[in-house]
Amino acid sequence: MSDAFDTQPLRDDLPFGARITGLDPALLGDGGIRRALRDLWIDKGVLVFEGLEGEEVHLELSRVFGTLVQHPTREARAAHPELMTVRYKPDSGWLIDVDGDLRGTWLPWHSDLIYVDRINRGGILRPIVLPSRMGQTGFIDKIGAYRTLPDRLKARIDGLNVIYKYDLDAAQQRFGRTANASMVRISPDVASIQARLDDFPRVIHPMVYEQHETGRKVLNVSPWFAVGIQGMENAEGDALLAEVADHIVNSSEIYLHEWRLGDMVLWDNWRVLHSATGCPPDEERWMLRTTIEGDYGLGRTEADAAIDRTDYITV
């Protein structure tokens, strides 16, 4: 571990994640520090950096972990080409009814870009404006989810793939629902996305894969956007996927991040699910996020899945 920063667990009973303090942004160009940060990320999955400010630090820290790319959903892009915006505004933001409680930009458990064949490696989220309450971001480690999965389910899902389809309407979520949610008002950006859902074909991803760097198995299921199991789009397959998704979202190993200005949170999108608890409907919440390039090589469009492919990167 590097002497250039201090680390602590996110919670004493949590096997993933680390909190980092004392990191001097001026040292981010140091090769040893960069390697130490990357190694810690691979090991822990979620890194919470405290006491860091500003757009340039946000971008430079993100580049430690990979090349930055634009988010493929054009509606999400911010003024800077390497940043995307996640913003709720009381007068026009995305408003969700969650079990009878109105919340701005509530998001179910998901992996980013699971609805396309190339999943980005990660991202760093930074707050600009925070509400007076709520507004947390949740994280679940899918390595831990596989570790705690009953052996009978491990055997049943071995070699299976999940089909995903992009649709931001949480009322249409079929698996791993933690609340009854429905859209009350959609923002202009969400309306634009929903109007062109046909631009996003169905894709498949394996239910389990091994983390390349460690060999640890990942329960690679995103409850939001999942529509079925490839070759088992029937009652049996739906019941199996529902049981696996429920196991994930009911994990006892959930980290809920309480945001403060000066926080930057990095997660490994290949192994960590995240969610947003939403914010009060009359308060603003504004976050900026980078997108770290990557492709674990196992995602395919449904059309390509019918073709025997040998050119995918081994994970």
XYZ file of C-alpha atoms in Angstrom:
315
model
C 0.000 0.000 0.000
C 1.216 3.525 -0.778
C 2.278 5.971 1.931
C 0.776 8.769 -0.174
C -2.755 8.198 1.115
C -4.621 6.568 3.987
C -7.238 3.835 3.610
C -10.036 2.631 5.841
C -12.895 0.179 5.268
C -16.211 1.672 4.251
C -17.744 -0.268 7.118
C -16.197 -2.773 9.508
C -18.601 -5.530 8.446
C -18.288 -4.865 4.699
C -15.860 -7.051 2.688
C -15.639 -4.646 -0.259
C -14.852 -0.954 -0.686
C -12.324 1.444 0.840
C -12.270 5.050 1.990
C -9.257 7.117 0.891
C -8.084 10.280 2.626
C -4.957 12.403 2.480
C -4.391 12.024 -1.264
C -2.615 15.045 -2.774
C -3.958 15.603 -6.313
C -0.544 16.944 -7.341
C 0.823 13.397 -6.951
C -1.633 11.728 -9.336
C 1.031 11.619 -12.045
C 3.308 9.429 -9.910
C 3.503 5.918 -11.375
C 3.734 4.160 -8.024
C 0.721 5.959 -6.624
C -1.289 5.245 -9.752
C -0.457 1.531 -9.545
C -1.363 1.426 -5.858
C -4.726 3.066 -6.543
C -5.506 0.725 -9.431
C -4.558 -2.349 -7.397
C -6.771 -1.183 -4.532
C -9.661 -0.635 -6.949
C -9.370 -4.144 -8.369
C -9.265 -5.569 -4.853
C -12.068 -3.515 -3.289
C -14.380 -2.522 -6.157
C -15.520 0.815 -4.664
C -13.210 3.664 -3.612
C -14.529 6.717 -1.764
C -12.134 9.665 -2.058
C -12.638 12.406 0.504
C -11.488 16.025 0.376
C -11.040 16.363 -3.386
C -12.512 19.260 -5.352
C -12.853 20.523 -8.899
C -13.359 19.402 -12.463
C -9.675 18.976 -13.349
C -9.012 16.796 -10.295
C -12.133 14.776 -11.140
C -10.855 14.161 -14.666
C -7.238 13.494 -13.694
C -8.219 11.055 -10.954
C -10.488 9.222 -13.386
C -7.643 8.880 -15.901
C -5.620 6.984 -13.299
C -8.012 4.070 -13.873
C -8.345 4.181 -17.648
C -9.183 6.158 -20.755
C -12.223 8.415 -20.519
C -14.966 8.240 -23.139
C -18.253 9.963 -23.822
C -21.365 8.294 -22.484
C -23.179 6.655 -25.433
C -26.500 8.221 -24.422
C -26.141 11.704 -25.875
C -28.833 13.151 -23.607
C -26.638 12.509 -20.552
C -23.588 14.423 -21.733
C -22.448 17.529 -19.883
C -20.694 20.603 -21.299
C -17.305 18.895 -20.975
C -17.080 15.972 -23.420
C -15.661 13.613 -20.774
C -18.370 14.314 -18.194
C -21.998 13.283 -17.993
C -24.596 14.991 -15.852
C -27.099 13.392 -13.476
C -29.337 16.236 -12.399
C -32.764 16.616 -10.851
C -34.399 20.048 -10.945
C -37.708 20.586 -9.104
C -39.380 22.327 -12.032
C -38.543 19.831 -14.767
C -36.704 16.809 -13.360
C -37.475 13.112 -13.590
C -40.030 12.415 -10.842
C -40.802 8.890 -9.632
C -43.525 7.569 -7.329
C -41.757 5.045 -5.075
C -44.235 3.191 -2.875
C -46.343 6.353 -2.695
C -43.379 8.641 -1.972
C -42.385 11.153 -4.672
C -38.646 11.185 -5.386
C -36.477 12.899 -7.934
C -34.309 10.602 -10.094
C -34.743 7.395 -8.101
C -32.863 4.540 -9.810
C -33.154 0.763 -9.199
C -30.153 -1.554 -8.835
C -28.232 -1.784 -12.101
C -24.934 -1.895 -13.956
C -24.242 1.017 -16.270
C -24.466 0.223 -19.989
C -25.583 -3.372 -19.355
C -28.094 -2.684 -22.139
C -25.295 -2.481 -24.764
C -22.670 -5.064 -25.677
C -19.671 -3.044 -24.426
C -19.860 -2.303 -20.699
C -17.675 0.557 -19.460
C -15.148 -0.385 -16.775
C -16.203 2.218 -14.269
C -16.777 5.850 -13.452
C -16.234 8.487 -10.797
C -19.235 10.391 -9.452
C -18.894 13.870 -7.886
C -21.572 16.082 -6.304
C -22.155 19.676 -7.375
C -25.445 20.400 -5.556
C -26.805 18.153 -2.801
C -30.295 18.012 -1.272
C -30.765 18.546 2.450
C -31.734 14.885 2.877
C -31.817 11.629 0.932
C -29.836 11.537 -2.319
C -27.688 8.527 -1.375
C -26.029 6.153 -3.842
C -26.088 2.440 -3.035
C -23.534 -0.223 -3.998
C -23.656 -4.043 -4.037
C -20.579 -6.162 -4.786
C -21.437 -8.927 -7.249
C -18.380 -10.927 -6.172
C -19.915 -11.084 -2.719
C -23.295 -11.860 -4.263
C -21.834 -14.919 -5.993
C -19.975 -15.996 -2.860
C -23.211 -16.047 -0.857
C -25.342 -17.611 -3.605
C -26.614 -21.098 -2.634
C -24.714 -23.915 -4.348
C -27.875 -25.208 -6.036
C -28.293 -21.851 -7.793
C -24.621 -21.695 -8.726
C -25.059 -25.028 -10.478
C -28.270 -24.002 -12.243
C -26.967 -20.732 -13.689
C -23.596 -22.056 -14.831
C -23.202 -21.237 -18.528
C -26.424 -19.214 -18.807
C -26.812 -15.728 -20.282
C -29.215 -12.906 -19.428
C -31.003 -10.805 -22.047
C -31.184 -7.031 -21.473
C -33.255 -4.283 -23.108
C -32.993 -0.555 -22.476
C -36.101 1.031 -20.946
C -35.900 3.707 -18.251
C -39.485 3.157 -17.080
C -38.938 1.421 -13.732
C -42.564 0.254 -13.783
C -41.491 -2.167 -16.513
C -38.729 -3.724 -14.380
C -39.410 -7.460 -14.166
C -36.723 -8.748 -11.800
C -35.254 -7.680 -8.471
C -37.855 -5.027 -7.733
C -37.391 -3.436 -4.318
C -40.309 -1.005 -4.623
C -43.427 -0.266 -6.632
C -42.195 2.550 -8.847
C -43.849 4.524 -11.630
C -42.895 7.624 -13.573
C -44.911 10.693 -12.595
C -43.002 13.189 -14.729
C -40.180 12.627 -17.160
C -37.456 15.128 -17.869
C -36.787 16.255 -21.449
C -33.668 14.062 -21.551
C -35.543 10.953 -20.410
C -38.378 11.687 -22.848
C -35.852 11.865 -25.677
C -34.315 8.529 -24.677
C -37.681 6.792 -24.290
C -38.696 7.984 -27.746
C -35.817 6.115 -29.373
C -35.682 2.820 -27.493
C -35.605 0.995 -30.814
C -32.068 2.357 -31.245
C -30.998 -0.106 -28.534
C -31.276 -3.777 -29.606
C -31.532 -6.591 -27.072
C -28.134 -7.753 -25.798
C -26.890 -10.729 -23.781
C -24.307 -11.016 -21.013
C -23.192 -14.097 -19.059
C -24.708 -14.637 -15.622
C -21.298 -15.519 -14.196
C -17.754 -14.683 -15.222
C -14.336 -14.607 -13.541
C -12.595 -11.351 -12.684
C -9.544 -11.398 -14.926
C -7.092 -10.055 -12.362
C -8.070 -12.334 -9.453
C -10.111 -15.270 -10.752
C -12.951 -14.417 -8.377
C -16.395 -15.236 -9.760
C -18.856 -12.402 -10.365
C -22.648 -12.836 -10.275
C -23.077 -10.750 -13.400
C -26.783 -9.861 -13.210
C -28.279 -6.363 -13.398
C -31.886 -6.508 -12.111
C -32.860 -3.317 -13.950
C -32.977 -3.846 -17.739
C -33.006 -7.679 -17.473
C -35.838 -9.223 -19.511
C -35.076 -12.946 -19.375
C -32.587 -15.791 -19.709
C -31.380 -16.657 -23.198
C -33.087 -19.846 -24.361
C -35.333 -19.857 -21.260
C -37.823 -17.052 -21.871
C -40.519 -19.020 -20.112
C -41.922 -19.501 -16.625
C -39.007 -21.683 -15.512
C -36.383 -19.226 -16.720
C -38.205 -16.228 -15.276
C -38.502 -17.934 -11.891
C -34.788 -18.722 -11.894
C -33.785 -15.179 -12.832
C -36.180 -13.754 -10.253
C -34.639 -15.902 -7.516
C -31.114 -14.844 -8.449
C -32.043 -11.151 -8.716
C -33.850 -11.250 -5.365
C -30.762 -12.806 -3.789
C -28.673 -9.890 -5.050
C -30.920 -6.996 -4.020
C -31.616 -8.503 -0.590
C -27.918 -8.741 0.222
C -26.786 -7.933 3.749
C -23.644 -6.408 2.206
C -25.019 -3.122 0.853
C -23.133 0.155 1.133
C -25.215 3.342 1.059
C -23.041 6.402 0.479
C -24.027 9.618 2.246
C -22.689 12.350 0.002
C -20.682 15.373 1.087
C -19.152 18.063 -1.087
C -15.545 17.058 -1.718
C -16.392 13.371 -2.185
C -15.517 11.485 -5.355
C -16.691 7.875 -5.600
C -15.231 5.338 -8.022
C -16.772 1.942 -8.685
C -15.868 -1.035 -10.848
C -18.903 -1.288 -13.090
C -17.992 -4.844 -14.113
C -18.461 -6.152 -10.570
C -20.549 -3.589 -8.643
C -24.235 -2.696 -8.926
C -25.391 0.755 -7.919
C -28.683 2.517 -7.238
C -29.959 5.974 -6.289
C -32.406 6.570 -3.443
C -33.685 9.751 -5.094
C -34.116 13.199 -3.596
C -37.046 15.283 -2.288
C -39.177 16.535 -5.199
C -38.697 20.184 -4.200
C -34.881 20.084 -3.960
C -32.110 19.988 -6.542
C -29.521 17.226 -6.816
C -26.728 17.652 -9.360
C -23.938 15.152 -9.938
C -21.213 14.832 -12.575
C -19.725 11.502 -13.642
C -16.900 10.297 -15.808
C -17.073 7.136 -17.918
C -13.965 4.925 -17.875
C -13.565 2.940 -21.069
C -13.562 -0.824 -21.096
C -14.980 -3.954 -22.621
C -14.856 -7.238 -20.750
C -15.467 -8.882 -24.101
C -18.440 -11.072 -23.187
C -21.401 -8.934 -24.208
C -23.126 -9.416 -27.548
C -26.183 -8.201 -29.319
C -28.855 -10.859 -29.578
C -28.276 -11.079 -33.334
C -24.537 -11.665 -32.863
C -25.230 -14.251 -30.161
C -26.524 -16.620 -32.810
C -23.093 -16.575 -34.468
C -20.154 -18.554 -33.088
C -17.703 -15.815 -32.141
C -14.068 -16.502 -31.194
C -12.705 -12.957 -31.192
C -13.931 -11.824 -27.774
C -11.410 -10.887 -25.118
C -10.991 -13.462 -22.371
C -11.948 -12.142 -18.936
